[in-house]
Every structure is written in structure tokens, then in C-alpha cells.
CSV table of C-alpha atoms in Angstrom, one decimal:
chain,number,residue,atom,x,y,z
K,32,UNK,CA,-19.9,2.4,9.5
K,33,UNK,CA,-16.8,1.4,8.4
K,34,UNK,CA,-14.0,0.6,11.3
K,35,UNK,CA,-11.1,-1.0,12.2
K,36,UNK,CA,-9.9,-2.7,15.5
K,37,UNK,CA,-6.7,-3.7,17.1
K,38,UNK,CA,-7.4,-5.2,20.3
K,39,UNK,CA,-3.9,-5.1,21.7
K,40,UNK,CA,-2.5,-1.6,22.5
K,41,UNK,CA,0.7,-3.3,23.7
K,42,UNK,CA,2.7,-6.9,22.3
K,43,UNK,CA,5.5,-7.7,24.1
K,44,UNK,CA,7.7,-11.2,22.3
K,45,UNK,CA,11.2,-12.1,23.2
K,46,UNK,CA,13.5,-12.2,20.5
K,47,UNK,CA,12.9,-14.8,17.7
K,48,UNK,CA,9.0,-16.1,18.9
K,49,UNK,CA,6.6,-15.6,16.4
K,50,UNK,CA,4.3,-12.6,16.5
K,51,UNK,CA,1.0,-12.0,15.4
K,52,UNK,CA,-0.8,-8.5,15.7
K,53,UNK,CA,-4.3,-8.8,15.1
K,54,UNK,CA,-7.0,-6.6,13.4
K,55,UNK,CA,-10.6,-6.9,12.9
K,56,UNK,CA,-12.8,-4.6,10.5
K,57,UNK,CA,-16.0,-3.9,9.3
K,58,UNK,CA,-17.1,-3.0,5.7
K,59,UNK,CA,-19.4,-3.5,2.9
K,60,UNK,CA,-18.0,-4.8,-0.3
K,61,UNK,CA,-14.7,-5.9,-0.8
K,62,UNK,CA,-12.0,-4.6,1.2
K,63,UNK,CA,-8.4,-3.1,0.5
K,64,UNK,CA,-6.4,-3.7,3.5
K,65,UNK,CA,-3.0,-2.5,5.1
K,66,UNK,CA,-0.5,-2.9,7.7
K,67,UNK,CA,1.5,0.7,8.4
K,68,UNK,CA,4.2,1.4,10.5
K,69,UNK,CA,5.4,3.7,12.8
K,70,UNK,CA,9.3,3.4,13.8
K,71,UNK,CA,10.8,5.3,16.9
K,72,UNK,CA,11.6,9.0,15.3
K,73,UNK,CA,10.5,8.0,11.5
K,74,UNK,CA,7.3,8.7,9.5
K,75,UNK,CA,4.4,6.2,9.5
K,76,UNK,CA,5.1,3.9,6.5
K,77,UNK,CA,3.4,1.5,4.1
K,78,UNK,CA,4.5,-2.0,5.5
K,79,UNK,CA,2.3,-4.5,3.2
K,80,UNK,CA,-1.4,-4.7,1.7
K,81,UNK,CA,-3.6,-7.9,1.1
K,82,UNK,CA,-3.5,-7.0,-2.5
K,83,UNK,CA,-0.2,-8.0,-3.3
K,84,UNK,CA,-0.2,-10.8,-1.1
K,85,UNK,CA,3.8,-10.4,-0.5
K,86,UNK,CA,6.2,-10.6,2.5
K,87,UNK,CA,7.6,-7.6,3.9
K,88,UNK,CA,10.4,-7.8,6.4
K,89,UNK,CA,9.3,-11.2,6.7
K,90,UNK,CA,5.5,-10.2,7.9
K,91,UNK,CA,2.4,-11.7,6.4
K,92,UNK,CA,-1.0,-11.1,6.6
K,93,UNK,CA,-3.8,-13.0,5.1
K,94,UNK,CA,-7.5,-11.9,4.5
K,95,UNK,CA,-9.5,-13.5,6.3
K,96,UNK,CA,-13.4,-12.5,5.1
K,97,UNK,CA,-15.4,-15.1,7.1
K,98,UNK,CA,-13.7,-13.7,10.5
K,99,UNK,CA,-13.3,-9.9,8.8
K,100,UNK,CA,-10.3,-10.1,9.8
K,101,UNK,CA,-6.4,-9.3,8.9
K,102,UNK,CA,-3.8,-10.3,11.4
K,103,UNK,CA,-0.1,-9.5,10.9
K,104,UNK,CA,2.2,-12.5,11.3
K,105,UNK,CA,6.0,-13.3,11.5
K,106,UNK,CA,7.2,-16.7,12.2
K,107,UNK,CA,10.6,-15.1,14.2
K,108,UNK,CA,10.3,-11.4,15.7
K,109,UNK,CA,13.7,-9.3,15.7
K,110,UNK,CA,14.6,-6.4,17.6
K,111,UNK,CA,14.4,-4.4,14.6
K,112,UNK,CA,10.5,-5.3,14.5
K,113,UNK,CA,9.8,-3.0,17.5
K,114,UNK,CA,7.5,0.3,16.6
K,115,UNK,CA,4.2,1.2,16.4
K,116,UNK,CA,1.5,-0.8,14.1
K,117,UNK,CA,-1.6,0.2,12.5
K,118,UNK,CA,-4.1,-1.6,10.6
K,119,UNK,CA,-5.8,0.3,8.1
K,120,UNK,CA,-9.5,0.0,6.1
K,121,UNK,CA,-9.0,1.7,2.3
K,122,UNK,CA,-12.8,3.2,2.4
K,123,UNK,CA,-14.5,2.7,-0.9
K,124,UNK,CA,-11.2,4.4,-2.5
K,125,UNK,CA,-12.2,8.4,-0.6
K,126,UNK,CA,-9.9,7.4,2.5
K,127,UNK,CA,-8.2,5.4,4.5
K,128,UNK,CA,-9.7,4.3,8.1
K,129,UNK,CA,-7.3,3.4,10.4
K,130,UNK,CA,-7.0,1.0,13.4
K,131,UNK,CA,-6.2,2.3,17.3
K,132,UNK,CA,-2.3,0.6,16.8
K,133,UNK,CA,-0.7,-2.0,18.5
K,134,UNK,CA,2.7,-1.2,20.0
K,135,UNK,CA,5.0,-3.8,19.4
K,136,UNK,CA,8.2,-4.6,21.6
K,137,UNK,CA,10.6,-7.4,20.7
K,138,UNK,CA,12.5,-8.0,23.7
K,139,UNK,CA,16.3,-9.1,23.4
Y,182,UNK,CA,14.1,15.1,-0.1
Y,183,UNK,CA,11.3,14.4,-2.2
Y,184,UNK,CA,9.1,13.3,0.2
Y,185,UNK,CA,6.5,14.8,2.0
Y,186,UNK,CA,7.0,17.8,4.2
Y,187,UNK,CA,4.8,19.6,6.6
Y,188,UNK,CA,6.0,22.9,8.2
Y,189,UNK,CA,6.1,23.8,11.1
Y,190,UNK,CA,7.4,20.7,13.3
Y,191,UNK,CA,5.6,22.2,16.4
Y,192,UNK,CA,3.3,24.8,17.0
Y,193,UNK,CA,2.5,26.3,20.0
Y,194,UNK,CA,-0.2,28.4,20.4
Y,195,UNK,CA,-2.9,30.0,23.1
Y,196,UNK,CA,-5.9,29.2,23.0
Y,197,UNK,CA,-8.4,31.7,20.7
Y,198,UNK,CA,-5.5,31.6,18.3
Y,199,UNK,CA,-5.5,31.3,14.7
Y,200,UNK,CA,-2.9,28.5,13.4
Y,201,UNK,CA,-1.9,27.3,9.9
Y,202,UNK,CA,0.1,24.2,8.8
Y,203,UNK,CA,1.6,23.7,4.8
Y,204,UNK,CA,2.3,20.5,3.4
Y,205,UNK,CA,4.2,20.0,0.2
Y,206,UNK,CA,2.9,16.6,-1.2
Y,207,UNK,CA,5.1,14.7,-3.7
Y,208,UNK,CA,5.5,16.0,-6.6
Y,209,UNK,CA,3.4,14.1,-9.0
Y,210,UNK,CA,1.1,12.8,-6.8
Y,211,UNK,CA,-2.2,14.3,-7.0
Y,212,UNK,CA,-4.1,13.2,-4.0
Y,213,UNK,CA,-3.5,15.1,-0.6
Y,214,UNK,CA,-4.8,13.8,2.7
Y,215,UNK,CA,-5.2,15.2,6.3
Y,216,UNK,CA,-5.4,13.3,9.5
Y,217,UNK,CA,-4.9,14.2,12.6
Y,218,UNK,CA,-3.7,11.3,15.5
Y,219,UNK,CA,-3.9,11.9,19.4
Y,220,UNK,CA,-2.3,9.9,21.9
Y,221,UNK,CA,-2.6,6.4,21.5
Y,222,UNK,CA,-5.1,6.6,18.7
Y,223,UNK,CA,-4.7,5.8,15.2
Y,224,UNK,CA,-4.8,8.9,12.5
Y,225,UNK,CA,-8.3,10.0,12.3
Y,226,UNK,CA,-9.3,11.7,8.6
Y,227,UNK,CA,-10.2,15.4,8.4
Y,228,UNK,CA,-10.4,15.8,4.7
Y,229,UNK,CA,-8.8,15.1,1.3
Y,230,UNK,CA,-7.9,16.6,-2.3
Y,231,UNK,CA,-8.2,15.4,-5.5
Y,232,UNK,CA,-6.0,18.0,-7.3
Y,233,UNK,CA,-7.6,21.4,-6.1
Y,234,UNK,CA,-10.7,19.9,-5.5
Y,235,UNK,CA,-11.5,19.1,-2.1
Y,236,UNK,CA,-13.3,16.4,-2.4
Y,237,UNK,CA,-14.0,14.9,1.2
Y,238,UNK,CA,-14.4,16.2,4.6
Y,239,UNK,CA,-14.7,14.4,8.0
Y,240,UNK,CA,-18.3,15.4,9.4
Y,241,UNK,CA,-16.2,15.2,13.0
Y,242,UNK,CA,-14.2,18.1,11.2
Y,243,UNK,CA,-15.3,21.1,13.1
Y,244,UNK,CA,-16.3,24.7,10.9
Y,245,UNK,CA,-13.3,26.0,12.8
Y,246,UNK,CA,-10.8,23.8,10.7
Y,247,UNK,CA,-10.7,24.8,6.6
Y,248,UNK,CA,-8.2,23.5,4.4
Y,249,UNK,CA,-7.2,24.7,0.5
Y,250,UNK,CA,-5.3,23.3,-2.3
Y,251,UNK,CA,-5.0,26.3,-4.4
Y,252,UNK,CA,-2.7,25.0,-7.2
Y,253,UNK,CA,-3.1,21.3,-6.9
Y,254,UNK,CA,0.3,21.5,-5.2
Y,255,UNK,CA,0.5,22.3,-1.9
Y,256,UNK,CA,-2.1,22.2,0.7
Y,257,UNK,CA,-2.8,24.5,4.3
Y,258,UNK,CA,-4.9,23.6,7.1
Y,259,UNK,CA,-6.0,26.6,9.0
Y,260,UNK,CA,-7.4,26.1,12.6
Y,261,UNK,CA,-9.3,29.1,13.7
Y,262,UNK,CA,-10.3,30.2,17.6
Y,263,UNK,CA,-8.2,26.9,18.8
Y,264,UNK,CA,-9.3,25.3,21.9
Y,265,UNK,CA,-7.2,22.7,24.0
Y,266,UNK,CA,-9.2,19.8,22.4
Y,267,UNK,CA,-7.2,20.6,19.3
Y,268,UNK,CA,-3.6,20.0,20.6
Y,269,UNK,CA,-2.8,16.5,18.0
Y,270,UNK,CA,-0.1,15.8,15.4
Y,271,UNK,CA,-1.9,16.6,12.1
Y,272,UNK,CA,-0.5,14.7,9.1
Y,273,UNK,CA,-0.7,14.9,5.6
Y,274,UNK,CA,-0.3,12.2,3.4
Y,275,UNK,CA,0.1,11.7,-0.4
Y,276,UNK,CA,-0.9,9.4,-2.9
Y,277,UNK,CA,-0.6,8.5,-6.3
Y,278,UNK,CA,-2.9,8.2,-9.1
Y,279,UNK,CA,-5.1,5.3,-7.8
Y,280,UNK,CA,-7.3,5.4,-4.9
Y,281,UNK,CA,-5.6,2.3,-3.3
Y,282,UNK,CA,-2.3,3.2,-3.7
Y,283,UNK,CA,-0.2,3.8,-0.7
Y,284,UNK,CA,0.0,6.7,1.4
Y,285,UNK,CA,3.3,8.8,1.9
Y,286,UNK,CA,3.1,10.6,4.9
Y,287,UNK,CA,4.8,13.9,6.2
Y,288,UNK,CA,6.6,13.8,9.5
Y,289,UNK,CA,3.5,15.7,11.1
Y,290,UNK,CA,3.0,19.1,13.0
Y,291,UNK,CA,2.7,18.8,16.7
Y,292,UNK,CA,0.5,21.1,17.9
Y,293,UNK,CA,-0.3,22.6,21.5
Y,294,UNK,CA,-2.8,24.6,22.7
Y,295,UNK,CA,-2.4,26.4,25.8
């Protein structure tokens, strides 16, 4: 079955050490992945996809198909960067899985 | 606002009740999802729309939950006989066109069951 893993319900950086969230899945085929995210009071929000291989907010993440994995990296955290993550699987194109979420807190 | 919206915020309710949530997708977008998310879980599917179709449904989803698109517009969920295992924040989410396009989610209605 298809799934998604985030290991660490809780990431706790100081201010301006890099940050890596990390998520696991399985699947069969190629897979469509996604980082969302969840700001205090706000609506859970597209934050990047493996598609368009950008940088968002200065976060990568890089596919990773040996290790099935796609871990969320930023070279210097910010304040700003705390909230709620969640990793998600796009399922054969019918829905999306998500991960469990890692909360992130970037501490000053 | 032309994003997503889901009414009501909160909804509480005894248990045995009948409950029903709306969600106004984007405008143009013609895929409508449904997920609910507990504490400290990630949102869990229940079901989606293509247009009016309903396309998918969770086999979690128990016979109790229903959902309709009539129009292709917006969507209800409709929770009958609740039980306490039912208090989550359901969202709805919308998407365009293409199956991997993003999802635009609605702010979520909290519900409690007493």
C-alpha cells in the first residue's frame, strides 16, 4: 500500500542551523511528491513538489528513489520557518496520501 | 476571497446526531477532495469528485459518512448517527485540471461529538 513516513513528530533548530525534515514512502511507479505546510492559524499550503525541482522559502528537497525517500532541507532556518510540515504521496493521480507531520520550531 | 471555504468553522454536536459540512471549491477548479485529520495525524482521504462524479471513496469511510456534488460546484459531507470517534477537522481541498496539480485547501470544520 501506498504510504508516507515522517519519523520526527517534533524538530527543534536554533535560529540560522540548517534543517532537514525527513520523509520516507512507499509506491509503485513513479512518484509525484510534496512538501505542505501548515502555519500557526493559516490553511495547510503547497510549499514545493519534486516536479519542479525549485526553492521555496529557501527549502529544497531532492528525490531520492534508491532510499524512497524525500527529505526537506534549508541550509539556514528562520523563525518564520516554524509550523507544521507534511509530506505527501500524489497516489497514481486519484489522491493524495499524506505523511503523520513533523512540527518544526526554530528557536530564536 | 476566492479561495476555498468550508462552513461551519465548528460543529458541535451529540452523539446520534446528524451533521452536514459545505464546501465551496474554487471556482474553476473541477476536482473536490475530503480529508479528515485528527490530532497529530496527517489528513487522511475520505473521498473525491471529479465534477459531480464521485469518483473515489476511502474503504476506511464508514456507510454513515455520504458526500454529493450535485452541480459540480459545491460539495456536502453528511455524517449520520455520529459517534465520538468522529470528532476531526474535515477538510476539503481543490484542485485544478490535472491530477498532480496542487491542492487548495479550506480552513476546515472542527467537529465535536459529545
Amino acid at each position: 500500500a501506498q504510504r508516507v513516513t515522517q519519523p520526527e513528530k517534533l524538530l527543534s533548530v536554533f535560529k540560522g542551523a540548517p534543517v532537514e525534515l525527513k520523509c520516507n514512502y512507499s509506491y509503485s511507479g513513479s512518484p509525484e511528491l510534496f512538501w505542505y505546510v501548515q502555519y500557526s492559524r493559516q490553511r495547510l499550503q503547497l510549499l514545493l513538489r519534486h516536479i519542479s525541482r525549485e526553492s521555496i522559502k529557501g527549502f529544497t528537497a531532492d528525490l531520492n528513489k534508491g532510499e524512497t525517500s524525500f527529505h526537506l532541507k534549508k541550509p539556514f532556518a528562520q523563525e518564520e520557518d516554524s509550523a507544521m510540515y507534511y509530506c505527501a504521496l500524489d497516489n497514481y493521480g486519484q489522491n493524495f496520501v499524506f505523511g503523520p507531520g513533523t512540527r518544526l520550531s526554530v528557536l530564536p | 476571497d476566492t479561495g476555498v471555504s468550508q462552513d461551519p468553522r465548528h460543529k458541535i454536536t451529540k452523539r446520534g446526531q446528524n451533521v452536514t459540512f459545505r464546501c465551496d471549491p474554487i471556482s474553476e477548479h473541477n476536482r473536490l477532495y475530503w480529508y479528515r485529520q485528527t490530532l497529530g495525524q496527517g489528513p487522511e482521504f475520505l473521498t473525491y469528485f471529479q465534477n459531480e462524479a464521485q469518483l473515489e471513496k476511502s474503504r476506511l469511510l464508514s456507510d454513515r459518512f455520504s458526500a454529493e456534488r450535485p452541480k459540480g460546484s459545491f460539495s456536502t459531507l453528511e455524517i449520520q448517527r455520529t459517534e465520538q470517534g468522529d470528532s476531526a477537522m474535515y477538510l476539503c481541498a481543490s484542485q485544478g485540471r490535472a491530477g498532480n496539480e496542487k491542492l487548495f485547501f479550506g480552513s476546515g470544520t472542527q467537529l465535536s461529538v459529545l
